[in-house]
XYZ file of N, CA and C in Angstrom:
699
model
N -68.193 -45.500 79.380
C -69.310 -44.570 78.695
C -68.502 -45.125 77.335
N -69.226 -45.445 76.081
C -68.518 -45.687 75.098
C -68.981 -44.777 73.860
N -67.518 -44.293 73.263
C -67.803 -43.155 71.993
C -68.294 -43.901 70.963
N -69.298 -42.999 70.136
C -69.859 -43.133 69.121
C -68.960 -43.013 67.942
N -68.793 -43.811 66.897
C -68.174 -43.358 66.017
C -68.995 -42.633 64.349
N -68.412 -41.945 63.886
C -69.121 -41.230 62.880
C -68.820 -41.765 61.418
N -69.848 -42.091 60.950
C -69.845 -42.728 59.859
C -69.235 -42.027 58.615
N -68.064 -42.007 57.958
C -67.367 -41.413 57.294
C -68.352 -40.892 55.953
N -69.280 -41.997 55.304
C -70.191 -41.774 54.298
C -71.259 -40.958 54.587
N -71.607 -41.071 55.702
C -72.968 -39.947 56.200
C -71.902 -38.670 56.354
N -71.090 -38.494 56.694
C -70.487 -37.133 56.883
C -70.500 -36.573 55.598
N -69.981 -37.291 54.430
C -69.594 -36.901 53.492
C -70.783 -36.450 52.374
N -71.884 -37.347 52.805
C -73.111 -36.983 52.292
C -73.817 -35.745 52.578
N -73.543 -35.529 53.859
C -73.924 -34.100 54.715
C -73.454 -32.821 54.299
N -72.066 -33.244 53.847
C -71.339 -31.881 53.205
C -71.938 -31.617 52.098
N -71.971 -32.871 51.043
C -72.732 -32.606 49.722
C -73.919 -31.682 49.410
N -74.788 -32.386 50.758
C -76.178 -31.479 50.734
C -76.194 -30.125 51.027
N -75.086 -30.097 52.096
C -75.082 -28.442 52.463
C -74.382 -27.478 51.441
N -73.370 -28.303 50.413
C -72.766 -27.722 49.243
C -74.030 -27.453 48.242
N -75.006 -28.508 48.094
C -76.002 -28.113 47.119
C -76.933 -27.021 47.649
N -76.873 -27.060 48.932
C -78.014 -25.746 49.601
C -77.512 -24.748 49.236
N -76.232 -24.393 49.470
C -75.509 -23.164 49.138
C -75.192 -22.837 47.669
N -75.225 -23.678 46.934
C -75.491 -23.421 45.459
C -76.627 -22.783 44.997
N -77.474 -23.763 45.318
C -78.998 -23.596 45.150
C -79.244 -21.986 45.504
N -79.085 -21.650 46.648
C -79.244 -20.127 47.244
C -78.278 -19.398 46.740
N -77.035 -19.965 46.121
C -76.213 -18.594 45.134
C -77.096 -18.312 43.936
N -77.702 -19.660 43.384
C -78.355 -19.567 42.110
C -79.459 -18.789 42.444
N -80.214 -18.673 43.351
C -81.557 -18.168 43.884
C -81.143 -16.721 43.806
N -80.085 -16.486 44.485
C -79.725 -14.972 44.547
C -79.256 -14.483 43.327
N -78.515 -15.275 42.271
C -78.424 -14.711 40.822
C -79.415 -14.361 40.251
N -80.423 -15.278 40.245
C -81.642 -15.169 39.321
C -82.479 -14.253 39.967
N -82.518 -13.867 41.240
C -83.231 -12.766 41.628
C -82.521 -11.691 41.308
N -81.176 -11.280 41.504
C -80.629 -9.889 40.989
C -80.818 -9.919 39.516
N -80.655 -10.986 38.661
C -81.034 -11.136 37.369
C -82.225 -10.219 36.842
N -83.441 -10.583 37.413
C -84.881 -10.735 37.286
C -85.084 -8.821 37.742
N -84.346 -8.499 38.860
C -84.452 -7.429 39.101
C -83.924 -6.190 37.798
N -82.637 -6.834 37.489
C -82.143 -5.869 36.367
C -82.786 -5.648 35.112
N -83.451 -6.938 34.958
C -84.484 -6.970 33.587
C -85.381 -6.199 33.920
N -86.402 -6.254 35.411
C -87.164 -5.075 35.510
C -86.651 -3.778 35.617
N -85.678 -3.740 36.292
C -85.211 -2.037 36.069
C -84.924 -1.279 34.541
N -84.132 -2.543 33.828
C -84.140 -2.201 32.390
C -85.304 -1.805 31.636
N -86.484 -2.983 32.135
C -87.677 -2.551 31.427
C -88.371 -1.328 31.606
N -88.064 -0.731 33.375
C -88.701 0.054 33.789
C -88.241 1.416 32.995
N -86.914 1.277 32.754
C -86.343 2.553 32.506
C -86.430 2.827 30.950
N -86.405 1.791 30.392
C -86.957 1.728 28.955
C -88.381 2.414 28.867
N -89.218 1.830 29.859
C -90.541 2.513 29.437
C -90.545 3.802 29.846
N -89.820 4.254 30.720
C -89.756 5.599 31.504
C -89.191 6.620 30.301
N -88.315 6.104 30.009
C -87.650 7.222 28.647
C -88.780 6.699 27.431
N -89.428 5.817 27.029
C -90.483 5.977 26.065
C -91.410 6.734 26.351
N -92.010 6.863 27.443
C -92.904 7.819 27.967
C -92.741 9.322 27.919
N -91.454 9.474 28.258
C -90.562 10.800 28.204
C -90.562 11.451 26.681
N -90.251 10.269 26.335
C -90.151 10.606 24.496
C -91.808 11.253 23.921
N -92.461 10.440 24.538
C -93.904 10.377 23.816
C -94.272 12.040 24.615
N -94.301 12.341 25.545
C -94.717 13.443 26.141
C -94.057 14.607 25.573
N -92.543 14.401 25.045
C -91.865 15.767 24.427
C -92.437 15.836 23.068
N -92.650 14.851 22.500
C -93.207 15.034 21.010
C -94.719 15.730 21.208
N -95.301 14.910 21.948
C -96.746 15.611 22.140
C -97.047 16.947 22.217
N -96.058 17.370 23.303
C -95.787 18.960 23.679
C -95.292 19.481 22.714
N -94.466 19.239 21.706
C -94.236 19.963 20.635
C -95.409 20.075 19.380
N -95.736 18.849 19.534
C -97.124 19.087 18.438
C -98.124 19.956 19.055
N -98.432 19.832 20.188
C -99.360 20.726 20.701
C -99.161 22.168 20.368
N -97.795 22.639 20.549
C -97.319 23.584 20.759
C -97.514 24.236 19.051
N -97.060 23.465 18.326
C -97.026 23.788 16.763
C -98.579 24.110 16.516
N -99.571 23.178 16.957
C -100.930 23.554 16.549
C -101.212 24.859 16.907
N -101.242 25.049 18.537
C -101.569 26.390 18.973
C -100.949 27.421 18.041
N -99.845 27.281 17.666
C -99.110 28.464 16.616
C -99.595 28.571 15.500
N -100.269 27.465 14.983
C -100.830 27.632 13.605
C -102.173 28.074 13.775
N -102.964 27.785 14.830
C -104.142 28.149 15.079
C -103.994 29.999 14.985
N -103.220 30.076 16.022
C -103.080 31.776 16.610
C -102.608 32.398 14.982
N -101.544 31.963 14.419
C -101.155 32.780 13.335
C -102.298 32.366 11.769
N -102.724 31.566 12.075
C -103.935 31.347 10.970
C -104.749 32.330 10.455
N -104.517 33.083 9.224
C -105.642 34.311 8.755
C -106.741 33.548 8.641
N -108.138 34.124 9.443
C -109.212 33.585 9.032
C -110.098 34.964 8.242
N -111.095 34.273 7.396
C -111.363 35.140 6.653
C -112.531 36.202 7.458
N -112.682 37.400 6.922
C -113.575 38.004 7.598
C -114.715 38.039 7.297
N -115.932 37.777 8.184
C -117.500 37.825 8.001
C -117.739 38.462 6.900
N -118.806 37.821 5.956
C -118.943 38.645 4.762
C -120.262 39.454 5.599
N -120.582 40.859 5.135
C -121.724 41.481 5.326
C -122.512 41.951 4.271
N -123.813 41.796 4.522
C -124.996 41.938 3.348
C -125.810 43.258 3.708
N -126.598 43.460 2.780
C -127.275 44.624 2.913
C -128.748 44.403 1.960
N -129.806 44.776 2.164
C -130.888 45.074 0.900
C -130.412 46.427 0.027
N -130.809 46.089 -1.126
C -130.564 46.882 -1.872
C -132.227 47.460 -2.386
N -132.267 48.405 -3.390
C -133.602 49.262 -3.312
C -134.822 48.240 -3.779
N -134.279 47.128 -4.321
C -135.115 45.911 -4.840
C -135.389 45.053 -4.019
N -134.709 44.875 -2.964
C -135.095 43.932 -1.727
C -134.125 43.119 -2.085
N -133.013 42.815 -2.734
C -131.984 41.830 -2.851
C -130.978 42.067 -2.092
N -130.076 40.845 -1.756
C -129.201 40.824 -0.956
C -127.908 41.345 -1.553
N -127.177 42.106 -1.277
C -125.868 42.940 -1.724
C -124.984 42.724 -0.693
N -123.535 42.521 -1.116
C -122.546 42.290 -0.109
C -121.996 43.711 0.259
N -121.619 43.883 1.386
C -121.037 45.380 1.992
C -119.864 44.880 1.746
N -118.865 45.889 1.037
C -117.400 45.845 1.030
C -116.800 46.827 2.050
N -115.548 46.481 2.471
C -114.785 47.652 3.403
C -114.410 48.777 2.534
N -114.377 50.001 3.299
C -114.184 50.848 2.272
C -112.660 51.396 1.617
N -111.836 50.283 1.790
C -110.462 50.386 1.484
C -110.301 49.249 0.121
N -111.452 48.674 0.067
C -111.569 47.456 -0.790
C -112.300 48.002 -2.128
N -112.124 47.291 -2.995
C -113.276 47.415 -4.234
C -114.644 47.205 -3.939
N -115.581 47.914 -4.274
C -116.798 47.330 -4.265
C -117.191 46.804 -5.763
N -116.789 47.071 -6.700
C -116.894 46.306 -8.350
C -115.509 46.173 -8.956
N -115.969 45.259 -9.614
C -114.730 44.714 -10.701
C -114.171 46.129 -11.380
N -112.802 45.981 -12.184
C -112.530 46.926 -13.014
C -113.422 47.531 -14.274
N -114.003 46.054 -14.730
C -114.959 46.361 -15.786
C -116.245 47.210 -15.260
N -116.856 46.442 -14.249
C -118.060 47.195 -13.550
C -117.822 48.559 -13.130
N -116.761 48.844 -12.752
C -116.482 50.366 -12.296
C -116.274 51.243 -13.599
N -115.529 51.065 -14.829
C -115.418 51.816 -15.662
C -116.648 51.904 -16.571
N -117.821 50.465 -16.729
C -118.651 50.859 -17.184
C -119.771 52.003 -16.413
N -119.901 51.822 -15.103
C -120.826 52.515 -14.136
C -120.005 54.237 -14.496
N -118.619 54.244 -14.576
C -118.426 55.665 -14.872
C -118.732 56.367 -16.084
N -118.444 55.556 -17.229
C -119.110 55.766 -18.590
C -120.264 56.305 -18.561
N -121.203 55.122 -18.043
C -122.832 55.884 -17.847
C -122.605 57.112 -17.503
N -122.173 57.238 -16.117
C -122.348 58.665 -15.410
C -121.984 59.686 -16.447
N -120.831 59.430 -16.921
C -120.146 60.679 -18.053
C -121.432 60.978 -18.813
N -121.933 60.019 -19.620
C -122.756 59.924 -20.850
C -123.869 60.846 -20.373
N -124.349 60.442 -19.320
C -125.652 61.064 -18.621
C -125.427 62.181 -18.424
N -124.471 62.712 -17.654
C -124.030 64.065 -17.342
C -123.858 65.059 -18.357
N -123.859 64.467 -19.704
C -123.589 65.478 -20.617
C -124.672 65.269 -21.769
N -125.530 64.676 -21.431
C -126.771 64.669 -22.432
C -127.963 64.963 -21.829
N -128.633 65.930 -22.325
C -129.832 66.797 -22.048
C -130.304 67.640 -23.002
N -131.650 68.237 -22.679
C -132.189 69.028 -23.717
C -132.648 70.507 -22.677
N -132.680 71.353 -23.511
C -133.074 72.894 -22.938
C -134.245 72.902 -22.046
N -135.299 71.569 -22.023
C -136.570 71.866 -21.213
C -136.491 71.198 -19.743
N -135.607 70.267 -19.837
C -135.572 69.293 -18.798
C -134.305 68.942 -18.579
N -133.355 70.107 -18.725
C -131.739 69.792 -18.029
C -131.667 69.498 -16.626
N -132.232 70.616 -15.882
C -131.923 70.709 -14.697
C -132.732 69.622 -14.021
N -133.827 68.939 -14.343
C -134.524 67.902 -13.744
C -133.677 66.698 -14.141
N -133.020 66.666 -15.189
C -132.362 65.590 -15.475
C -131.207 65.205 -14.843
N -130.668 66.353 -14.843
C -129.153 66.290 -13.813
C -129.591 66.488 -12.390
N -130.645 66.901 -11.992
C -130.908 66.601 -10.359
C -131.300 65.433 -10.189
N -131.476 64.553 -10.961
C -131.324 63.102 -10.708
C -130.280 62.334 -10.994
N -129.325 62.826 -11.909
C -128.225 61.814 -12.173
C -127.134 62.502 -11.151
N -127.240 63.649 -10.811
C -125.938 64.017 -10.095
C -125.684 63.189 -9.035
N -126.684 63.179 -8.015
C -126.606 62.498 -6.722
C -126.310 61.005 -6.968
N -126.470 60.397 -8.240
C -126.086 59.083 -8.320
C -124.928 58.808 -8.525
N -124.420 59.960 -9.152
C -122.695 59.845 -10.018
C -121.771 60.558 -8.956
N -122.051 61.421 -8.276
C -121.282 62.774 -7.770
C -121.099 63.015 -5.937
N -120.015 62.907 -5.615
C -120.539 63.593 -4.080
C -121.152 64.942 -4.068
N -121.514 65.238 -2.526
C -121.993 66.428 -2.646
C -121.433 67.669 -2.968
N -120.098 67.830 -2.403
C -119.220 68.946 -3.059
C -119.040 68.979 -4.731
N -118.790 67.793 -5.113
C -118.992 67.619 -6.639
C -119.943 67.950 -7.398
N -121.052 67.593 -6.735
C -122.094 67.624 -7.501
C -122.886 69.107 -7.190
N -122.639 69.521 -6.509
C -122.956 71.294 -6.380
C -122.037 72.183 -7.571
N -120.801 71.891 -7.425
C -119.639 72.440 -8.400
C -120.276 72.414 -9.817
N -120.250 70.875 -10.363
C -121.183 70.588 -11.440
C -122.351 71.563 -11.644
N -123.339 71.279 -10.870
C -124.596 72.095 -11.100
C -124.275 73.328 -11.518
N -123.502 74.184 -10.704
C -123.282 75.450 -10.542
C -122.390 76.106 -11.730
N -121.534 75.170 -12.077
C -120.856 75.374 -13.320
C -121.554 75.396 -14.622
N -122.464 74.567 -14.514
C -123.459 73.968 -15.579
C -124.355 75.391 -15.834
N -124.758 75.948 -14.882
C -125.995 76.857 -14.435
C -125.385 78.306 -15.422
N -123.860 78.480 -14.942
C -122.940 79.630 -15.068
C -122.918 79.469 -17.101
N -122.729 78.713 -17.273
C -121.891 78.368 -18.571
C -122.731 78.083 -19.794
N -123.941 77.026 -19.532
C -124.534 76.425 -20.706
C -125.923 76.580 -20.523
N -126.675 76.783 -19.304
C -127.991 76.696 -19.401
C -128.866 77.951 -20.088
N -128.530 79.314 -19.899
C -128.868 80.405 -20.320
C -129.280 80.537 -22.137
N -127.893 79.983 -22.416
C -127.624 80.012 -24.081
C -128.521 78.603 -24.389
N -128.493 77.501 -23.591
C -129.411 76.344 -24.118
C -130.477 76.454 -24.153
N -131.162 77.410 -23.107
C -132.748 78.026 -23.261
C -133.042 78.577 -24.357
N -132.458 79.598 -24.556
C -132.550 80.897 -25.694
C -132.398 80.228 -26.987
N -131.514 79.261 -27.080
C -131.439 78.849 -28.472
C -132.403 77.247 -28.737
N -132.865 76.741 -27.492
C -133.576 75.724 -27.580
C -132.466 74.494 -28.003
N -131.404 74.190 -27.467
C -130.671 73.601 -27.693
C -130.781 72.148 -26.951
N -130.147 70.949 -27.565
C -129.931 69.690 -27.203
C -128.487 69.438 -27.074
N -128.443 68.355 -25.899
C -126.953 68.059 -26.127
C -126.648 66.305 -26.190
N -125.840 65.691 -26.921
C -126.118 64.365 -26.622
C -124.575 63.809 -26.750
N -124.093 62.969 -25.911
C -122.825 62.444 -25.600
C -123.062 60.973 -25.967
N -121.747 61.080 -26.382
C -121.163 59.275 -26.759
C -119.683 59.103 -26.665
N -119.392 57.961 -26.935
C -117.894 57.593 -26.368
C -117.428 57.602 -27.666
N -115.843 58.448 -27.396
C -114.882 58.462 -28.334
C -113.777 57.536 -28.291
N -113.784 56.542 -27.548
C -112.865 55.631 -27.126
C -113.176 55.037 -25.743
N -112.400 54.214 -25.353
C -112.488 53.205 -24.384
C -112.117 54.271 -23.158
N -112.988 53.974 -21.811
C -112.776 54.546 -20.680
C -111.618 53.838 -19.726
N -110.685 54.060 -19.185
C -109.602 53.351 -18.611
C -109.700 53.816 -17.104
N -109.180 53.279 -16.436
C -108.289 53.551 -14.855
C -106.976 53.955 -15.183
N -106.774 54.858 -14.780
C -105.057 55.321 -14.925
C -104.283 55.154 -13.716
N -105.169 55.320 -12.254
C -104.334 55.029 -11.195
C -105.590 54.229 -10.143
N -104.859 53.943 -8.958
C -105.990 53.375 -8.158
C -104.870 53.182 -6.716
N -105.559 53.525 -5.735
C -104.724 53.235 -4.536
C -105.697 53.787 -3.472
N -105.274 53.842 -1.830
C -106.064 54.371 -0.912
C -106.025 55.416 -0.297
N -106.775 56.418 -0.177
C -106.670 57.767 0.308
C -107.490 58.013 1.549
N -106.997 58.370 2.751
C -107.513 58.187 4.091
C -108.289 57.231 4.309
N -107.928 55.672 4.271
C -108.787 54.752 4.219
C -109.530 54.496 3.320
N -109.727 55.169 2.388
C -110.935 54.796 1.373
C -110.332 54.500 -0.225
N -110.546 53.435 -0.618
C -110.092 52.927 -2.370
C -110.479 54.407 -3.274
N -109.585 54.450 -4.185
C -109.805 55.893 -5.075
C -109.080 55.389 -6.134
N -109.794 55.786 -7.336
C -109.404 55.574 -8.581
C -109.222 57.097 -9.418
N -108.469 56.961 -10.300
C -108.083 57.994 -11.413
C -108.892 57.365 -12.737
N -109.662 57.895 -13.371
C -110.197 57.478 -14.716
C -109.980 58.539 -15.551
N -110.011 58.123 -16.879
C -110.296 58.847 -18.066
C -111.031 58.393 -19.270
N -111.946 59.193 -19.600
C -113.196 58.879 -20.674
C -113.102 59.724 -21.690
N -112.942 59.464 -22.927
C -112.947 60.581 -23.843
C -114.326 60.350 -24.686
N -115.168 61.402 -24.924
C -116.241 61.503 -25.464
C -116.293 62.619 -26.682
N -117.280 62.490 -27.202
C -118.054 63.791 -28.208
C -119.491 63.995 -27.890
N -119.440 65.384 -28.040
C -120.979 65.732 -27.314
C -121.220 66.374 -28.679
N -122.327 66.240 -29.203
C -123.148 66.968 -29.785
C -124.071 68.048 -29.737
N -124.181 68.974 -30.440
C -124.902 70.412 -29.866
C -126.283 70.025 -30.970
N -127.279 70.349 -30.613
C -128.291 70.673 -31.652
C -128.853 71.773 -31.320
N -129.699 73.022 -32.359
C -130.244 73.867 -31.575
C -130.941 74.307 -33.016
N -132.048 74.912 -32.739
C -133.120 75.307 -34.051
C -132.659 76.394 -35.098
N -131.384 76.881 -34.552
C -130.933 78.041 -35.756
C -129.510 77.374 -36.441
N -128.831 76.545 -36.153
C -127.421 76.255 -36.401
C -127.455 74.612 -36.844
N -126.767 74.407 -37.728
C -126.345 72.894 -38.121
C -125.742 72.203 -36.743
N -125.982 71.134 -36.512
C -125.384 70.281 -35.590
C -124.011 70.348 -35.408
N -123.118 70.652 -34.178
C -121.584 70.715 -33.852
C -121.378 69.753 -32.731
N -120.014 68.936 -33.203
C -119.513 68.230 -32.116
C -118.339 68.828 -31.567
N -118.010 68.107 -30.355
C -117.177 68.737 -29.543
C -116.530 67.479 -28.855
N -115.272 67.418 -28.921
C -114.429 66.314 -28.544
C -113.711 66.579 -27.067
N -114.279 66.213 -26.206
C -113.528 66.175 -24.291
C -113.018 64.814 -24.324
N -111.820 65.117 -23.139
C -111.427 64.023 -22.295
C -111.650 64.331 -21.176
N -112.815 63.467 -20.080
C -113.274 63.677 -19.000
C -112.280 63.068 -18.057
N -111.733 63.781 -17.135
C -111.111 63.090 -16.043
C -111.487 62.937 -14.940
N -111.614 61.896 -14.180
C -112.506 61.729 -13.051
C -111.368 61.088 -12.024
N -111.833 61.470 -10.453
C -111.262 60.808 -9.440
C -112.678 60.518 -8.671
N -112.438 58.985 -8.451
C -113.683 58.410 -8.209
C -113.182 57.548 -6.532
N -113.950 57.927 -5.713
C -113.297 57.507 -4.223
C -114.721 56.435 -4.108
N -114.656 55.411 -2.688
C -115.473 54.510 -2.203
C -116.205 55.251 -1.008
N -117.499 54.959 -1.511
C -118.474 55.521 -0.269
C -119.232 54.358 0.556
N -120.165 54.710 1.540
C -120.889 53.699 1.771
C -121.674 53.212 1.359
N -121.981 51.675 1.075
C -122.499 51.176 0.282
C -124.179 51.299 1.031
N -124.202 51.436 2.278
C -125.660 51.441 2.761
C -126.375 53.065 2.262
N -125.372 53.900 2.143
C -125.898 55.294 1.428
C -126.068 55.013 -0.125
N -125.306 54.475 -0.715
C -125.108 54.231 -2.182
C -124.666 52.980 -2.393
N -125.858 51.886 -3.032
C -125.488 50.728 -3.500
C -124.166 50.489 -4.254
N -123.787 51.291 -4.998
C -122.723 51.110 -6.016
C -121.224 51.293 -5.316
N -121.380 52.086 -3.999
C -120.166 52.083 -3.209
C -119.003 53.243 -3.591
N -119.261 53.717 -4.818
C -118.329 54.639 -5.548
C -119.011 55.965 -6.098
N -118.474 57.122 -5.774
C -118.839 58.281 -6.226
C -117.650 59.273 -6.722
N -118.030 59.918 -7.919
C -116.593 60.877 -8.104
C -117.031 62.214 -7.824
N -115.642 62.453 -6.933
C -115.373 63.265 -5.983
C -114.602 64.738 -7.025
N -113.914 64.200 -8.054
C -113.642 65.188 -8.702
C -113.934 65.213 -10.517
N -114.337 66.032 -10.735
C -114.946 65.998 -12.496
C -114.341 67.006 -13.429
N -113.236 66.902 -14.104
C -112.514 67.678 -14.996
C -112.945 67.440 -16.493
N -113.079 68.684 -17.391
C -113.259 68.206 -18.796
C -112.247 68.928 -19.688
N -111.512 68.295 -20.512
C -110.647 68.980 -21.169
C -110.980 68.790 -22.515
N -110.488 69.823 -23.303
C -110.938 69.983 -24.734
C -109.743 68.950 -25.491
N -110.274 68.020 -26.152
C -109.436 67.000 -26.943
C -109.674 67.132 -28.326
């Protein structure tokens, strides 16, 4: 039996082929590991970015909720119909129903009407003016005082009284009393008395008022005088 001789060149070639195969496998393994690391890094960055996005979104959502909860919303406005069928806004009792100028003019008009009358129609006149200007208690007190101090003499002497301003009416103080807006006011006036037996005579008074908010559904102006004081000026 003859033995075969191995060709050294073939043996060398086989060794090189095996070496190349090992190198190729090593390269594939390294490439695989590299790709996995890239994929892992990309996934980690994506996950990190997504988490940051969620955090920022939650913060913004919380801020919006807090803003909406704390944001002061205007109260709905309420309106009613006045005597002429026109819409008129209804204000809460702790707020102004008129501007300062409107309130002062209203008070001046009331004071002048309350002090202007004639002997033949004084009570009829006051019975119309008093409910528009004074509260029930203040009105009763005003009429009672008028009947006790002026009415009889006015009828006997057929007197008439006419009031006019002696200066500007002013608001001296304002605030909230038992949940209602209230004002203190002063109005200087001159009252001239006319009668059949004497010459006209003028009297100066400082009218001190305390005015309070009332329901506009009962009285469209929303204010009435609840204290009326007359001081010689």
